[in-house]
Amino acid sequence: MSNRTDLLTANARYAATFTHGDLPAPPARHIAILTCMDARLDPAKFLGLSEGEAHVIRNAGGRANPDALNALVISQQYLGTNEVIVIHHTRCGMTGLRDEAVQKLLTERFGGSIKPQQYGGFDDLAQSVRDDVATIRADARIPDDLPISGFIYDVETGRLTEVD
Amino acid sequence: MSNRTDLLTANARYAATFTHGDLPAPPARHIAILTCMDARLDPAKFLGLSEGEAHVIRNAGGRANPDALNALVISQQYLGTNEVIVIHHTRCGMTGLRDEAVQKLLTERFGGSIKPQQYGGFDDLAQSVRDDVATIRADARIPDDLPISGFIYDVETGRLTEVD
């Protein structure tokens, strides 16, 4: 598998010049980023983050789903973060994706035993950011005064725009 | 908030030299990485991945939890990935973390209405990787012949080691 060979070669190169082996676990900037798994996004690069500075949670869409909320709780309660930034992006594969369509496709490919799930598709990009900020805000495990902001990343320009 | 100012300044710098606005959504390497949110990990850097090459899913521990599995399904069925690499790491904050302890801490801080959750703590690092590879393998929505491998990233050396 060429991927494995390439990735391990790149990793050996990274390790050869590695100089930050003494970083502590708590993020130096006390911040957690929640964003999409999309391959076009490199949040460390587009936010100027170095190793050790921020937690980065990623899933399909950058949604505040149950496991992302659990991760934010661990980040805050055990590793001292006190700010969250939610970043969705233009041309996201989750735009317009319906759970019913996913279920139909999976049933066709894998048979009738597939359980329906909530995959996190959305129709309105800015609203999906507002919804996730609100979902985090509403979680009883999130401090009431926690700063939470929402942004859209434009995959065609690399630029972030805040969602009001 | 200095974080916001710093991150947006860094983003403006990134956008100023941005040249890959025409990348397609499907990852060029057809691969999805599942790893931890830990601030010390920069998977794009330690795997030599450029924008557009791989999906990156991250949560507390890099666990194959329900939302990570949903993300892998979307990645494979809608965006053409056909390989998964699971990467946990040394000195992970999820080591030894018990759901009961999280619940106790949250109840003390936020009151008695907090619902118990599965946060994904583990005791044995290599076994946690094997468990997550097995969880992905066992999901009825994952093709039987999908290559799935597991690695440990050493935060003190930057080096990956495969888990057998």
PDB file of N, CA and C in Angstrom, chain B residues 32-65:
ATOM      1  N   ALA B  32      -8.722   7.962   5.211  1.00  0.00           N
ATOM      2  CA  ALA B  32      -9.244   8.690   6.374  1.00  0.00           C
ATOM      3  C   ALA B  32      -8.381   8.342   7.583  1.00  0.00           C
ATOM      4  N   ILE B  33      -7.969   9.376   8.313  1.00  0.00           N
ATOM      5  CA  ILE B  33      -7.184   9.219   9.533  1.00  0.00           C
ATOM      6  C   ILE B  33      -8.124   9.455  10.716  1.00  0.00           C
ATOM      7  N   LEU B  34      -8.113   8.546  11.691  1.00  0.00           N
ATOM      8  CA  LEU B  34      -8.877   8.756  12.932  1.00  0.00           C
ATOM      9  C   LEU B  34      -7.873   8.903  14.063  1.00  0.00           C
ATOM     10  N   THR B  35      -7.847  10.083  14.697  1.00  0.00           N
ATOM     11  CA  THR B  35      -6.861  10.289  15.749  1.00  0.00           C
ATOM     12  C   THR B  35      -7.413  11.199  16.846  1.00  0.00           C
ATOM     13  N   CYS B  36      -6.566  11.474  17.834  1.00  0.00           N
ATOM     14  CA  CYS B  36      -6.986  12.202  19.034  1.00  0.00           C
ATOM     15  C   CYS B  36      -6.964  13.708  18.797  1.00  0.00           C
ATOM     16  N   MET B  37      -7.790  14.433  19.553  1.00  0.00           N
ATOM     17  CA  MET B  37      -7.811  15.905  19.507  1.00  0.00           C
ATOM     18  C   MET B  37      -6.580  16.527  20.144  1.00  0.00           C
ATOM     19  N   ASP B  38      -5.743  15.726  20.791  1.00  0.00           N
ATOM     20  CA  ASP B  38      -4.616  16.242  21.588  1.00  0.00           C
ATOM     21  C   ASP B  38      -3.845  17.353  20.876  1.00  0.00           C
ATOM     22  N   ALA B  39      -3.554  18.415  21.615  1.00  0.00           N
ATOM     23  CA  ALA B  39      -2.896  19.597  21.035  1.00  0.00           C
ATOM     24  C   ALA B  39      -1.486  19.294  20.534  1.00  0.00           C
ATOM     25  N   ARG B  40      -0.841  18.280  21.098  1.00  0.00           N
ATOM     26  CA  ARG B  40       0.536  17.971  20.691  1.00  0.00           C
ATOM     27  C   ARG B  40       0.601  17.283  19.339  1.00  0.00           C
ATOM     28  N   LEU B  41      -0.557  16.816  18.851  1.00  0.00           N
ATOM     29  CA  LEU B  41      -0.594  16.089  17.573  1.00  0.00           C
ATOM     30  C   LEU B  41      -0.967  17.024  16.419  1.00  0.00           C
ATOM     31  N   ASP B  42      -0.133  17.077  15.413  1.00  0.00           N
ATOM     32  CA  ASP B  42      -0.505  17.735  14.152  1.00  0.00           C
ATOM     33  C   ASP B  42      -0.408  16.668  13.060  1.00  0.00           C
ATOM     34  N   PRO B  43      -1.524  15.940  12.842  1.00  0.00           N
ATOM     35  CA  PRO B  43      -1.453  14.773  11.950  1.00  0.00           C
ATOM     36  C   PRO B  43      -1.009  15.127  10.530  1.00  0.00           C
ATOM     37  N   ALA B  44      -1.416  16.301  10.022  1.00  0.00           N
ATOM     38  CA  ALA B  44      -0.975  16.673   8.669  1.00  0.00           C
ATOM     39  C   ALA B  44       0.548  16.778   8.647  1.00  0.00           C
ATOM     40  N   LYS B  45       1.123  17.368   9.690  1.00  0.00           N
ATOM     41  CA  LYS B  45       2.576  17.519   9.729  1.00  0.00           C
ATOM     42  C   LYS B  45       3.277  16.185   9.950  1.00  0.00           C
ATOM     43  N   PHE B  46       2.789  15.398  10.923  1.00  0.00           N
ATOM     44  CA  PHE B  46       3.552  14.176  11.232  1.00  0.00           C
ATOM     45  C   PHE B  46       3.311  13.050  10.220  1.00  0.00           C
ATOM     46  N   LEU B  47       2.342  13.239   9.309  1.00  0.00           N
ATOM     47  CA  LEU B  47       2.123  12.277   8.219  1.00  0.00           C
ATOM     48  C   LEU B  47       2.480  12.854   6.847  1.00  0.00           C
ATOM     49  N   GLY B  48       2.922  14.106   6.835  1.00  0.00           N
ATOM     50  CA  GLY B  48       3.298  14.716   5.557  1.00  0.00           C
ATOM     51  C   GLY B  48       2.130  14.927   4.604  1.00  0.00           C
ATOM     52  N   LEU B  49       0.954  15.252   5.150  1.00  0.00           N
ATOM     53  CA  LEU B  49      -0.249  15.414   4.316  1.00  0.00           C
ATOM     54  C   LEU B  49      -0.458  16.866   3.923  1.00  0.00           C
ATOM     55  N   SER B  50      -0.689  17.093   2.660  1.00  0.00           N
ATOM     56  CA  SER B  50      -1.050  18.430   2.190  1.00  0.00           C
ATOM     57  C   SER B  50      -2.571  18.560   2.132  1.00  0.00           C
ATOM     58  N   GLU B  51      -3.032  19.805   2.022  1.00  0.00           N
ATOM     59  CA  GLU B  51      -4.460  20.051   1.861  1.00  0.00           C
ATOM     60  C   GLU B  51      -4.982  19.246   0.658  1.00  0.00           C
ATOM     61  N   GLY B  52      -6.120  18.609   0.852  1.00  0.00           N
ATOM     62  CA  GLY B  52      -6.766  17.872  -0.222  1.00  0.00           C
ATOM     63  C   GLY B  52      -6.465  16.379  -0.241  1.00  0.00           C
ATOM     64  N   GLU B  53      -5.596  15.911   0.655  1.00  0.00           N
ATOM     65  CA  GLU B  53      -5.136  14.524   0.550  1.00  0.00           C
ATOM     66  C   GLU B  53      -5.880  13.505   1.414  1.00  0.00           C
ATOM     67  N   ALA B  54      -6.352  13.894   2.604  1.00  0.00           N
ATOM     68  CA  ALA B  54      -6.928  12.895   3.517  1.00  0.00           C
ATOM     69  C   ALA B  54      -7.999  13.505   4.409  1.00  0.00           C
ATOM     70  N   HIS B  55      -9.015  12.733   4.713  1.00  0.00           N
ATOM     71  CA  HIS B  55      -9.938  13.109   5.780  1.00  0.00           C
ATOM     72  C   HIS B  55      -9.249  12.910   7.125  1.00  0.00           C
ATOM     73  N   VAL B  56      -9.508  13.827   8.051  1.00  0.00           N
ATOM     74  CA  VAL B  56      -8.953  13.691   9.399  1.00  0.00           C
ATOM     75  C   VAL B  56     -10.093  13.844  10.396  1.00  0.00           C
ATOM     76  N   ILE B  57     -10.357  12.764  11.120  1.00  0.00           N
ATOM     77  CA  ILE B  57     -11.412  12.724  12.133  1.00  0.00           C
ATOM     78  C   ILE B  57     -10.720  12.720  13.493  1.00  0.00           C
ATOM     79  N   ARG B  58     -11.125  13.606  14.385  1.00  0.00           N
ATOM     80  CA  ARG B  58     -10.446  13.693  15.688  1.00  0.00           C
ATOM     81  C   ARG B  58     -11.458  13.837  16.823  1.00  0.00           C
ATOM     82  N   ASN B  59     -11.203  13.130  17.909  1.00  0.00           N
ATOM     83  CA  ASN B  59     -12.034  13.252  19.115  1.00  0.00           C
ATOM     84  C   ASN B  59     -11.156  12.937  20.324  1.00  0.00           C
ATOM     85  N   ALA B  60     -11.754  12.845  21.490  1.00  0.00           N
ATOM     86  CA  ALA B  60     -10.989  12.568  22.706  1.00  0.00           C
ATOM     87  C   ALA B  60     -10.501  11.124  22.668  1.00  0.00           C
ATOM     88  N   GLY B  61      -9.232  10.929  22.380  1.00  0.00           N
ATOM     89  CA  GLY B  61      -8.642   9.600  22.358  1.00  0.00           C
ATOM     90  C   GLY B  61      -8.461   9.024  20.962  1.00  0.00           C
ATOM     91  N   GLY B  62      -9.137   9.591  19.961  1.00  0.00           N
ATOM     92  CA  GLY B  62      -9.097   8.992  18.624  1.00  0.00           C
ATOM     93  C   GLY B  62      -9.928   7.721  18.563  1.00  0.00           C
ATOM     94  N   ARG B  63     -11.013   7.704  19.337  1.00  0.00           N
ATOM     95  CA  ARG B  63     -11.823   6.501  19.466  1.00  0.00           C
ATOM     96  C   ARG B  63     -12.818   6.308  18.309  1.00  0.00           C
ATOM     97  N   ALA B  64     -13.094   5.042  18.017  1.00  0.00           N
ATOM     98  CA  ALA B  64     -14.108   4.690  17.013  1.00  0.00           C
ATOM     99  C   ALA B  64     -15.488   4.735  17.658  1.00  0.00           C
ATOM    100  N   ASN B  65     -15.866   5.907  18.146  1.00  0.00           N
ATOM    101  CA  ASN B  65     -17.176   6.081  18.778  1.00  0.00           C
ATOM    102  C   ASN B  65     -18.254   6.249  17.691  1.00  0.00           C
TER     103      ASN B  65
END
